[in-house]
Amino acid sequence: MSAESKKAHNFIQSLIEDAIAKGDHTGKVVTRFPPEPNGYLHIGHAKSICLNFGIAETFGGECNLRFDDTNPEKEEQEYIDAIKRDVKWLGYDWADDVHFASDYFDTIHDFAVELIEKGKAYVCSLSAEEMTEYRGTLKEPGRNSPYRDRPVEENLQLFRDMRDGKFGNGELVLRAKIDMASPNINLRDPILYRIRYAEHHQTGNKWCIYPMYDFTHPISDAMEGITHSLCTLEFEDHRPLYDWVIDNISAPCKPRQIEFARLNLNYTVTSKRKLKRLVDEGYVDSWDDPRMPTISGMRRRGYTPESIRAFCDMIGVNKAGGTVDVGMLEHAIREDLNTRAPRAMCVMRPLKVVLTNYPEDSSETLELPVHPQNPDMGTREVSWTRELYIDREDFVEEPPRKWKRLAPDQAVRLRGGYVMTCREIVRDDSGDIVELRCEYDPNTLGVNPEGYKPNGVIHWVSATDSVEADINVYDRLFNHESPDSDKEGDFVDHINPESLVRLEKVRAEKSLGQPRADLPYQFEREGYFFFDEEASESGRLVFNRTVTLRDSWGKGKA
Ligand code: ATP
Ligand code: MG
């Protein structure tokens, strides 16, 4: 099966294909990805990015990146820059320049005036509380505002005065005149514009009135010639308003809104507001903390763009909500790294081994494959010396049955090296084991020993020709399957206290002294680990654990 035919065919793609076949859709397919720059992008956004850019790619169309920036108080340039970086890193490029909803503030204003002139919008003086009261409920219709029938001229003047700063924050609003009895509350004369004295990151102090999202979005789509406006299901009930706006202004085209289900992942929160709290309140170090489900956090953790795109492909796109197992995301990165990650050895809990029958000042260089199944990836050099390190966990004094590692008077093979047998245990004053004295068998490099069978294969490094490193052992940030479902409690109560365990002074083979920064390594028998360039600026060599080799969540050792 080719990579292309493996790609899931989603319902939106089918809708567009049908429309093209019936002649209902002609011309280019144009989509957009419209983040609000009030936080960093997370894995949920990745689903939307893959969908929007993917649909455009499939139909030879275009996808715009547009910042939906109608809430100046919550938005920042830092977020804009991070979002651009993350979309590019995922492997997508937007058509021409980045767009901003604020680019259309003049146009949106003019459309508001058009609606007022047509008698389809009015300035309302009800207070926020009164407006809520007049709105009615799901069971009861709303009531008309006493300001609903203001004459057009008065509305135009008041709207001008709002714009010119003659009223205070929230004193007046502009509302669409639709239907206060509509069963759809979104159609009960929704607010189109509100007064906000706030400096905007793009338009500065030009405006003190800002359009609402529901008014801005259809207009921005229409101005960009968007054909398919894909959004998440919570906007389904807003679609009639979206269509009302397009139908009642002189829109240059008629985009179609199509909804799909949000991505929810267990053991994860994907709401920018909550992620911001984790950062602001210091539960994590930053938006790109490797435990965060942000694209930038995942990048630092060692996730590849390919693995995230493969994951989005795996979960598909549909109308039915639901929760995806985070294990699928971990599966996607394991699959990708298993075939591509260079191999290396790193001893996490070093225990010294002295090879008593190896000459004091001798050493040799062994050539090990970078990837055992892929000779094209070349070889790496590791030093075999008289003093080595193995992992403390690979030795026990009294081995259980079927023990596959080192024990007194037993032999193991050191991966890529020789077979050795443990002869003596050296202890310190308090009785702790500090060294093993072993004999190596010089006739076992790449061949089986004669007359005996080693117990297994363990990893190792030279004690005298290796490098020291620190490891951030990351685990899931939450230990509750749905951290934010608990209505009484607070999602931060479910933070996994062991989401970061730091191992210092581990020993890594010398090739890791100049680590690759483009792909994580597979540290043999330990998992996948990614060089942390930023953390290593301090002079320490730091690696982040991307994921374990196998899914061991909830099975004792992570
Ligand atoms: P958040 O709740 O995290 O703030 P949002 O929907 O407000 O999310 P936006 O910046 O407005 O965030 O989203 C940009 C686009 O990404 C929107 O089209 C939105 O529907 C989509 N999106 C956001 N979260 C998800 C998700 N979990 N799954 C799929 N798409 C999402
Ligand atoms: Mg939003």
PDB file of C-alpha atoms in Angstrom, residues 38-306:
ATOM      1  CA  ASN A  38      -3.874  33.870  23.113  1.00  0.00           C
ATOM      2  CA  GLY A  39      -1.610  30.900  23.781  1.00  0.00           C
ATOM      3  CA  TYR A  40       0.566  28.292  22.138  1.00  0.00           C
ATOM      4  CA  LEU A  41      -0.786  25.678  19.754  1.00  0.00           C
ATOM      5  CA  HIS A  42      -1.512  22.253  21.187  1.00  0.00           C
ATOM      6  CA  ILE A  43      -2.138  18.771  19.852  1.00  0.00           C
ATOM      7  CA  GLY A  44      -5.828  19.615  19.266  1.00  0.00           C
ATOM      8  CA  HIS A  45      -4.781  22.410  16.948  1.00  0.00           C
ATOM      9  CA  ALA A  46      -2.551  19.943  15.128  1.00  0.00           C
ATOM     10  CA  LYS A  47      -5.690  18.053  14.142  1.00  0.00           C
ATOM     11  CA  SER A  48      -7.202  21.224  12.699  1.00  0.00           C
ATOM     12  CA  ILE A  49      -3.938  22.187  10.964  1.00  0.00           C
ATOM     13  CA  CYS A  50      -3.559  18.762   9.346  1.00  0.00           C
ATOM     14  CA  LEU A  51      -7.197  18.875   8.265  1.00  0.00           C
ATOM     15  CA  ASN A  52      -7.199  22.384   6.813  1.00  0.00           C
ATOM     16  CA  PHE A  53      -3.814  22.224   5.117  1.00  0.00           C
ATOM     17  CA  GLY A  54      -4.451  18.607   4.165  1.00  0.00           C
ATOM     18  CA  ILE A  55      -7.762  19.389   2.415  1.00  0.00           C
ATOM     19  CA  ALA A  56      -6.151  22.254   0.516  1.00  0.00           C
ATOM     20  CA  GLU A  57      -3.291  19.966  -0.524  1.00  0.00           C
ATOM     21  CA  THR A  58      -5.612  17.148  -1.594  1.00  0.00           C
ATOM     22  CA  PHE A  59      -7.596  19.425  -3.901  1.00  0.00           C
ATOM     23  CA  GLY A  60      -4.650  21.472  -5.157  1.00  0.00           C
ATOM     24  CA  GLY A  61      -6.018  24.523  -3.357  1.00  0.00           C
ATOM     25  CA  GLU A  62      -4.706  26.856  -0.707  1.00  0.00           C
ATOM     26  CA  CYS A  63      -4.848  27.263   3.020  1.00  0.00           C
ATOM     27  CA  ASN A  64      -4.448  30.590   4.794  1.00  0.00           C
ATOM     28  CA  LEU A  65      -3.053  31.163   8.235  1.00  0.00           C
ATOM     29  CA  ARG A  66      -5.238  33.782   9.863  1.00  0.00           C
ATOM     30  CA  PHE A  67      -4.979  35.139  13.363  1.00  0.00           C
ATOM     31  CA  ASP A  68      -8.400  35.623  14.835  1.00  0.00           C
ATOM     32  CA  ASP A  69      -7.468  38.604  16.892  1.00  0.00           C
ATOM     33  CA  THR A  70     -10.605  40.240  18.231  1.00  0.00           C
ATOM     34  CA  ASN A  71      -9.730  40.028  21.953  1.00  0.00           C
ATOM     35  CA  PRO A  72      -6.803  42.434  22.284  1.00  0.00           C
ATOM     36  CA  GLU A  73      -6.465  42.018  26.056  1.00  0.00           C
ATOM     37  CA  LYS A  74      -5.603  38.353  25.840  1.00  0.00           C
ATOM     38  CA  GLU A  75      -3.409  38.363  22.768  1.00  0.00           C
ATOM     39  CA  GLU A  76       0.318  38.805  22.334  1.00  0.00           C
ATOM     40  CA  GLN A  77       3.017  38.983  19.687  1.00  0.00           C
ATOM     41  CA  GLU A  78       4.879  36.133  21.417  1.00  0.00           C
ATOM     42  CA  TYR A  79       1.960  33.841  20.629  1.00  0.00           C
ATOM     43  CA  ILE A  80       1.810  34.976  17.009  1.00  0.00           C
ATOM     44  CA  ASP A  81       5.488  34.144  16.520  1.00  0.00           C
ATOM     45  CA  ALA A  82       5.167  30.785  18.261  1.00  0.00           C
ATOM     46  CA  ILE A  83       2.129  29.814  16.185  1.00  0.00           C
ATOM     47  CA  LYS A  84       3.885  30.608  12.910  1.00  0.00           C
ATOM     48  CA  ARG A  85       6.940  28.620  13.989  1.00  0.00           C
ATOM     49  CA  ASP A  86       4.829  25.626  14.997  1.00  0.00           C
ATOM     50  CA  VAL A  87       2.748  25.489  11.794  1.00  0.00           C
ATOM     51  CA  LYS A  88       5.965  25.615   9.714  1.00  0.00           C
ATOM     52  CA  TRP A  89       7.594  22.971  11.858  1.00  0.00           C
ATOM     53  CA  LEU A  90       4.612  20.659  11.347  1.00  0.00           C
ATOM     54  CA  GLY A  91       5.450  20.889   7.664  1.00  0.00           C
ATOM     55  CA  TYR A  92       2.870  23.317   6.321  1.00  0.00           C
ATOM     56  CA  ASP A  93       3.099  26.606   4.550  1.00  0.00           C
ATOM     57  CA  TRP A  94       0.324  29.101   4.175  1.00  0.00           C
ATOM     58  CA  ALA A  95      -0.693  30.844   0.993  1.00  0.00           C
ATOM     59  CA  ASP A  96       0.892  34.310   0.690  1.00  0.00           C
ATOM     60  CA  ASP A  97       1.206  36.478   3.792  1.00  0.00           C
ATOM     61  CA  VAL A  98      -0.210  35.721   7.174  1.00  0.00           C
ATOM     62  CA  HIS A  99      -3.660  37.252   7.602  1.00  0.00           C
ATOM     63  CA  PHE A 100      -5.177  38.910  10.617  1.00  0.00           C
ATOM     64  CA  ALA A 101      -8.862  39.371  11.284  1.00  0.00           C
ATOM     65  CA  SER A 102      -7.787  42.855  12.342  1.00  0.00           C
ATOM     66  CA  ASP A 103      -6.774  43.483   8.700  1.00  0.00           C
ATOM     67  CA  TYR A 104     -10.517  43.621   8.073  1.00  0.00           C
ATOM     68  CA  PHE A 105     -11.549  45.912  10.930  1.00  0.00           C
ATOM     69  CA  ASP A 106     -12.360  48.714   8.456  1.00  0.00           C
ATOM     70  CA  THR A 107     -14.343  46.371   6.213  1.00  0.00           C
ATOM     71  CA  ILE A 108     -16.137  44.785   9.157  1.00  0.00           C
ATOM     72  CA  HIS A 109     -17.039  48.242  10.400  1.00  0.00           C
ATOM     73  CA  ASP A 110     -18.398  49.134   6.964  1.00  0.00           C
ATOM     74  CA  PHE A 111     -20.509  45.979   6.875  1.00  0.00           C
ATOM     75  CA  ALA A 112     -21.895  46.889  10.285  1.00  0.00           C
ATOM     76  CA  VAL A 113     -22.913  50.268   8.887  1.00  0.00           C
ATOM     77  CA  GLU A 114     -24.484  48.482   5.911  1.00  0.00           C
ATOM     78  CA  LEU A 115     -26.555  46.335   8.296  1.00  0.00           C
ATOM     79  CA  ILE A 116     -27.671  49.414  10.249  1.00  0.00           C
ATOM     80  CA  GLU A 117     -28.674  51.139   7.021  1.00  0.00           C
ATOM     81  CA  LYS A 118     -30.692  48.097   6.000  1.00  0.00           C
ATOM     82  CA  GLY A 119     -32.458  48.162   9.368  1.00  0.00           C
ATOM     83  CA  LYS A 120     -30.785  44.875  10.330  1.00  0.00           C
ATOM     84  CA  ALA A 121     -28.693  46.095  13.223  1.00  0.00           C
ATOM     85  CA  TYR A 122     -29.276  48.487  16.098  1.00  0.00           C
ATOM     86  CA  VAL A 123     -27.470  50.065  18.975  1.00  0.00           C
ATOM     87  CA  CYS A 124     -28.743  48.698  22.275  1.00  0.00           C
ATOM     88  CA  SER A 125     -28.486  50.463  25.631  1.00  0.00           C
ATOM     89  CA  LEU A 126     -29.509  47.557  27.862  1.00  0.00           C
ATOM     90  CA  SER A 127     -26.990  46.682  30.550  1.00  0.00           C
ATOM     91  CA  ALA A 128     -25.307  43.280  30.396  1.00  0.00           C
ATOM     92  CA  GLU A 129     -27.628  41.937  33.135  1.00  0.00           C
ATOM     93  CA  GLU A 130     -30.739  43.259  31.425  1.00  0.00           C
ATOM     94  CA  MET A 131     -29.612  41.772  28.167  1.00  0.00           C
ATOM     95  CA  THR A 132     -29.221  38.357  29.767  1.00  0.00           C
ATOM     96  CA  GLU A 133     -32.693  38.694  31.229  1.00  0.00           C
ATOM     97  CA  TYR A 134     -34.219  39.725  27.909  1.00  0.00           C
ATOM     98  CA  ARG A 135     -32.450  36.887  26.102  1.00  0.00           C
ATOM     99  CA  GLY A 136     -34.765  34.222  27.541  1.00  0.00           C
ATOM    100  CA  THR A 137     -33.760  30.611  28.039  1.00  0.00           C
ATOM    101  CA  LEU A 138     -33.657  27.395  26.085  1.00  0.00           C
ATOM    102  CA  LYS A 139     -37.292  26.845  27.037  1.00  0.00           C
ATOM    103  CA  GLU A 140     -38.567  30.416  26.862  1.00  0.00           C
ATOM    104  CA  PRO A 141     -38.341  32.889  24.014  1.00  0.00           C
ATOM    105  CA  GLY A 142     -36.564  36.176  24.595  1.00  0.00           C
ATOM    106  CA  ARG A 143     -38.127  39.641  24.585  1.00  0.00           C
ATOM    107  CA  ASN A 144     -37.397  42.479  22.250  1.00  0.00           C
ATOM    108  CA  SER A 145     -35.070  45.147  23.557  1.00  0.00           C
ATOM    109  CA  PRO A 146     -36.842  48.499  24.026  1.00  0.00           C
ATOM    110  CA  TYR A 147     -34.086  49.962  21.789  1.00  0.00           C
ATOM    111  CA  ARG A 148     -34.768  47.548  18.965  1.00  0.00           C
ATOM    112  CA  ASP A 149     -36.745  50.016  16.895  1.00  0.00           C
ATOM    113  CA  ARG A 150     -34.406  52.940  17.110  1.00  0.00           C
ATOM    114  CA  PRO A 151     -34.506  54.829  13.821  1.00  0.00           C
ATOM    115  CA  VAL A 152     -31.694  54.102  11.373  1.00  0.00           C
ATOM    116  CA  GLU A 153     -30.312  57.655  11.650  1.00  0.00           C
ATOM    117  CA  GLU A 154     -30.078  57.435  15.431  1.00  0.00           C
ATOM    118  CA  ASN A 155     -28.362  54.042  15.190  1.00  0.00           C
ATOM    119  CA  LEU A 156     -25.846  55.396  12.706  1.00  0.00           C
ATOM    120  CA  GLN A 157     -25.093  58.364  14.952  1.00  0.00           C
ATOM    121  CA  LEU A 158     -24.755  56.232  18.088  1.00  0.00           C
ATOM    122  CA  PHE A 159     -22.516  53.726  16.336  1.00  0.00           C
ATOM    123  CA  ARG A 160     -20.328  56.607  15.150  1.00  0.00           C
ATOM    124  CA  ASP A 161     -20.195  57.926  18.703  1.00  0.00           C
ATOM    125  CA  MET A 162     -19.267  54.495  20.001  1.00  0.00           C
ATOM    126  CA  ARG A 163     -16.427  54.384  17.515  1.00  0.00           C
ATOM    127  CA  ASP A 164     -15.339  57.908  18.363  1.00  0.00           C
ATOM    128  CA  GLY A 165     -14.933  57.122  22.021  1.00  0.00           C
ATOM    129  CA  LYS A 166     -17.938  58.998  23.363  1.00  0.00           C
ATOM    130  CA  PHE A 167     -19.088  56.112  25.558  1.00  0.00           C
ATOM    131  CA  GLY A 168     -17.442  54.019  28.229  1.00  0.00           C
ATOM    132  CA  ASN A 169     -16.501  50.341  28.192  1.00  0.00           C
ATOM    133  CA  GLY A 170     -19.562  48.192  27.635  1.00  0.00           C
ATOM    134  CA  GLU A 171     -22.007  51.091  27.787  1.00  0.00           C
ATOM    135  CA  LEU A 172     -23.545  50.366  24.382  1.00  0.00           C
ATOM    136  CA  VAL A 173     -23.406  47.465  21.957  1.00  0.00           C
ATOM    137  CA  LEU A 174     -24.365  46.981  18.363  1.00  0.00           C
ATOM    138  CA  ARG A 175     -26.742  44.064  17.870  1.00  0.00           C
ATOM    139  CA  ALA A 176     -28.046  42.222  14.849  1.00  0.00           C
ATOM    140  CA  LYS A 177     -31.807  42.412  14.480  1.00  0.00           C
ATOM    141  CA  ILE A 178     -32.779  38.798  13.855  1.00  0.00           C
ATOM    142  CA  ASP A 179     -35.341  37.021  16.026  1.00  0.00           C
ATOM    143  CA  MET A 180     -35.720  37.161  19.810  1.00  0.00           C
ATOM    144  CA  ALA A 181     -38.056  34.159  19.678  1.00  0.00           C
ATOM    145  CA  SER A 182     -35.707  31.923  17.724  1.00  0.00           C
ATOM    146  CA  PRO A 183     -35.223  28.492  19.315  1.00  0.00           C
ATOM    147  CA  ASN A 184     -31.538  29.069  18.536  1.00  0.00           C
ATOM    148  CA  ILE A 185     -30.280  31.485  21.176  1.00  0.00           C
ATOM    149  CA  ASN A 186     -27.432  32.565  18.912  1.00  0.00           C
ATOM    150  CA  LEU A 187     -30.032  34.218  16.679  1.00  0.00           C
ATOM    151  CA  ARG A 188     -31.650  36.263  19.457  1.00  0.00           C
ATOM    152  CA  ASP A 189     -30.215  39.578  18.352  1.00  0.00           C
ATOM    153  CA  PRO A 190     -26.560  38.657  18.944  1.00  0.00           C
ATOM    154  CA  ILE A 191     -24.000  41.334  19.741  1.00  0.00           C
ATOM    155  CA  LEU A 192     -21.905  42.375  16.743  1.00  0.00           C
ATOM    156  CA  TYR A 193     -19.722  45.069  18.320  1.00  0.00           C
ATOM    157  CA  ARG A 194     -18.735  46.054  21.826  1.00  0.00           C
ATOM    158  CA  ILE A 195     -16.774  48.942  23.314  1.00  0.00           C
ATOM    159  CA  ARG A 196     -13.317  48.016  24.642  1.00  0.00           C
ATOM    160  CA  TYR A 197     -10.674  50.543  25.438  1.00  0.00           C
ATOM    161  CA  ALA A 198      -7.712  48.283  24.805  1.00  0.00           C
ATOM    162  CA  GLU A 199      -4.571  48.649  22.782  1.00  0.00           C
ATOM    163  CA  HIS A 200      -4.429  46.088  20.013  1.00  0.00           C
ATOM    164  CA  HIS A 201      -1.185  44.337  19.024  1.00  0.00           C
ATOM    165  CA  GLN A 202      -1.861  45.025  15.329  1.00  0.00           C
ATOM    166  CA  THR A 203      -3.992  48.164  15.204  1.00  0.00           C
ATOM    167  CA  GLY A 204      -2.699  49.991  18.260  1.00  0.00           C
ATOM    168  CA  ASN A 205      -5.200  52.522  19.602  1.00  0.00           C
ATOM    169  CA  LYS A 206      -7.073  53.011  16.367  1.00  0.00           C
ATOM    170  CA  TRP A 207     -10.198  51.310  17.655  1.00  0.00           C
ATOM    171  CA  CYS A 208     -12.158  51.360  20.855  1.00  0.00           C
ATOM    172  CA  ILE A 209     -14.888  49.147  19.426  1.00  0.00           C
ATOM    173  CA  TYR A 210     -14.135  45.554  18.502  1.00  0.00           C
ATOM    174  CA  PRO A 211     -16.289  43.149  16.475  1.00  0.00           C
ATOM    175  CA  MET A 212     -17.427  39.876  18.048  1.00  0.00           C
ATOM    176  CA  TYR A 213     -16.029  36.574  16.847  1.00  0.00           C
ATOM    177  CA  ASP A 214     -19.337  35.494  15.271  1.00  0.00           C
ATOM    178  CA  PHE A 215     -19.438  38.640  13.165  1.00  0.00           C
ATOM    179  CA  THR A 216     -15.736  38.739  12.344  1.00  0.00           C
ATOM    180  CA  HIS A 217     -15.296  35.161  11.292  1.00  0.00           C
ATOM    181  CA  PRO A 218     -17.714  34.919   8.356  1.00  0.00           C
ATOM    182  CA  ILE A 219     -16.562  38.301   7.054  1.00  0.00           C
ATOM    183  CA  SER A 220     -12.869  37.363   7.274  1.00  0.00           C
ATOM    184  CA  ASP A 221     -13.650  34.101   5.478  1.00  0.00           C
ATOM    185  CA  ALA A 222     -15.558  35.912   2.754  1.00  0.00           C
ATOM    186  CA  MET A 223     -12.828  38.522   2.282  1.00  0.00           C
ATOM    187  CA  GLU A 224     -10.259  35.782   1.743  1.00  0.00           C
ATOM    188  CA  GLY A 225     -12.379  33.776  -0.666  1.00  0.00           C
ATOM    189  CA  ILE A 226     -12.499  30.829   1.746  1.00  0.00           C
ATOM    190  CA  THR A 227     -14.664  28.103   0.217  1.00  0.00           C
ATOM    191  CA  HIS A 228     -14.772  25.738   3.193  1.00  0.00           C
ATOM    192  CA  SER A 229     -14.645  27.092   6.707  1.00  0.00           C
ATOM    193  CA  LEU A 230     -13.864  24.076   8.882  1.00  0.00           C
ATOM    194  CA  CYS A 231     -14.448  24.440  12.585  1.00  0.00           C
ATOM    195  CA  THR A 232     -15.158  22.363  15.654  1.00  0.00           C
ATOM    196  CA  LEU A 233     -18.598  21.136  16.672  1.00  0.00           C
ATOM    197  CA  GLU A 234     -19.303  23.770  19.311  1.00  0.00           C
ATOM    198  CA  PHE A 235     -19.868  26.143  16.390  1.00  0.00           C
ATOM    199  CA  GLU A 236     -22.615  24.042  14.849  1.00  0.00           C
ATOM    200  CA  ASP A 237     -25.293  26.154  16.574  1.00  0.00           C
ATOM    201  CA  HIS A 238     -23.559  29.272  15.332  1.00  0.00           C
ATOM    202  CA  ARG A 239     -23.805  28.220  11.699  1.00  0.00           C
ATOM    203  CA  PRO A 240     -27.214  29.890  11.155  1.00  0.00           C
ATOM    204  CA  LEU A 241     -25.668  33.142  12.378  1.00  0.00           C
ATOM    205  CA  TYR A 242     -22.624  32.621  10.155  1.00  0.00           C
ATOM    206  CA  ASP A 243     -24.966  32.185   7.189  1.00  0.00           C
ATOM    207  CA  TRP A 244     -27.138  35.131   8.257  1.00  0.00           C
ATOM    208  CA  VAL A 245     -24.132  37.445   8.258  1.00  0.00           C
ATOM    209  CA  ILE A 246     -22.991  36.291   4.820  1.00  0.00           C
ATOM    210  CA  ASP A 247     -26.532  36.535   3.401  1.00  0.00           C
ATOM    211  CA  ASN A 248     -27.211  40.013   4.762  1.00  0.00           C
ATOM    212  CA  ILE A 249     -24.042  41.864   3.812  1.00  0.00           C
ATOM    213  CA  SER A 250     -22.728  42.327   0.285  1.00  0.00           C
ATOM    214  CA  ALA A 251     -20.243  39.507   0.740  1.00  0.00           C
ATOM    215  CA  PRO A 252     -17.860  38.854  -2.135  1.00  0.00           C
ATOM    216  CA  CYS A 253     -18.428  35.085  -1.853  1.00  0.00           C
ATOM    217  CA  LYS A 254     -20.337  32.531   0.170  1.00  0.00           C
ATOM    218  CA  PRO A 255     -18.102  30.273   2.247  1.00  0.00           C
ATOM    219  CA  ARG A 256     -19.554  27.109   3.709  1.00  0.00           C
ATOM    220  CA  GLN A 257     -19.053  26.228   7.362  1.00  0.00           C
ATOM    221  CA  ILE A 258     -18.513  22.548   8.139  1.00  0.00           C
ATOM    222  CA  GLU A 259     -18.053  21.244  11.664  1.00  0.00           C
ATOM    223  CA  PHE A 260     -15.961  18.337  12.934  1.00  0.00           C
ATOM    224  CA  ALA A 261     -15.280  16.889  16.401  1.00  0.00           C
ATOM    225  CA  ARG A 262     -12.568  18.340  18.599  1.00  0.00           C
ATOM    226  CA  LEU A 263      -9.713  16.123  19.608  1.00  0.00           C
ATOM    227  CA  ASN A 264      -9.824  15.141  23.263  1.00  0.00           C
ATOM    228  CA  LEU A 265      -6.964  13.090  24.642  1.00  0.00           C
ATOM    229  CA  ASN A 266      -7.050  11.224  27.927  1.00  0.00           C
ATOM    230  CA  TYR A 267      -4.461  12.126  30.608  1.00  0.00           C
ATOM    231  CA  THR A 268      -4.201  15.502  28.891  1.00  0.00           C
ATOM    232  CA  VAL A 269      -5.812  18.926  28.943  1.00  0.00           C
ATOM    233  CA  THR A 270      -6.181  20.753  25.654  1.00  0.00           C
ATOM    234  CA  SER A 271      -7.546  24.143  26.452  1.00  0.00           C
ATOM    235  CA  LYS A 272      -5.295  27.131  26.084  1.00  0.00           C
ATOM    236  CA  ARG A 273      -6.817  28.707  29.162  1.00  0.00           C
ATOM    237  CA  LYS A 274      -5.856  25.712  31.291  1.00  0.00           C
ATOM    238  CA  LEU A 275      -2.447  25.343  29.696  1.00  0.00           C
ATOM    239  CA  LYS A 276      -1.814  29.011  30.438  1.00  0.00           C
ATOM    240  CA  ARG A 277      -2.628  28.377  34.073  1.00  0.00           C
ATOM    241  CA  LEU A 278      -0.056  25.575  34.218  1.00  0.00           C
ATOM    242  CA  VAL A 279       2.562  28.023  32.968  1.00  0.00           C
ATOM    243  CA  ASP A 280       1.474  31.066  34.978  1.00  0.00           C
ATOM    244  CA  GLU A 281       1.204  29.166  38.233  1.00  0.00           C
ATOM    245  CA  GLY A 282       4.513  27.377  37.749  1.00  0.00           C
ATOM    246  CA  TYR A 283       3.265  23.796  37.459  1.00  0.00           C
ATOM    247  CA  VAL A 284       5.479  23.535  34.389  1.00  0.00           C
ATOM    248  CA  ASP A 285       8.474  25.639  33.373  1.00  0.00           C
ATOM    249  CA  SER A 286       7.099  27.179  30.203  1.00  0.00           C
ATOM    250  CA  TRP A 287       4.727  26.728  27.287  1.00  0.00           C
ATOM    251  CA  ASP A 288       7.378  24.531  25.660  1.00  0.00           C
ATOM    252  CA  ASP A 289       8.009  22.436  28.751  1.00  0.00           C
ATOM    253  CA  PRO A 290       8.382  18.918  27.326  1.00  0.00           C
ATOM    254  CA  ARG A 291       5.438  17.720  29.442  1.00  0.00           C
ATOM    255  CA  MET A 292       3.046  20.138  27.781  1.00  0.00           C
ATOM    256  CA  PRO A 293       0.757  18.898  24.977  1.00  0.00           C
ATOM    257  CA  THR A 294       1.786  21.986  23.032  1.00  0.00           C
ATOM    258  CA  ILE A 295       3.437  21.537  19.661  1.00  0.00           C
ATOM    259  CA  SER A 296       6.537  23.316  20.979  1.00  0.00           C
ATOM    260  CA  GLY A 297       6.628  21.168  24.119  1.00  0.00           C
ATOM    261  CA  MET A 298       6.272  18.024  22.061  1.00  0.00           C
ATOM    262  CA  ARG A 299       9.065  19.213  19.775  1.00  0.00           C
ATOM    263  CA  ARG A 300      11.393  19.629  22.770  1.00  0.00           C
ATOM    264  CA  ARG A 301      10.316  16.267  24.039  1.00  0.00           C
ATOM    265  CA  GLY A 302      11.428  14.655  20.771  1.00  0.00           C
ATOM    266  CA  TYR A 303       8.173  14.256  18.864  1.00  0.00           C
ATOM    267  CA  THR A 304       8.729  14.544  15.133  1.00  0.00           C
ATOM    268  CA  PRO A 305       6.397  16.379  12.728  1.00  0.00           C
ATOM    269  CA  GLU A 306       5.971  13.077  10.889  1.00  0.00           C
TER     270      GLU A 306
END
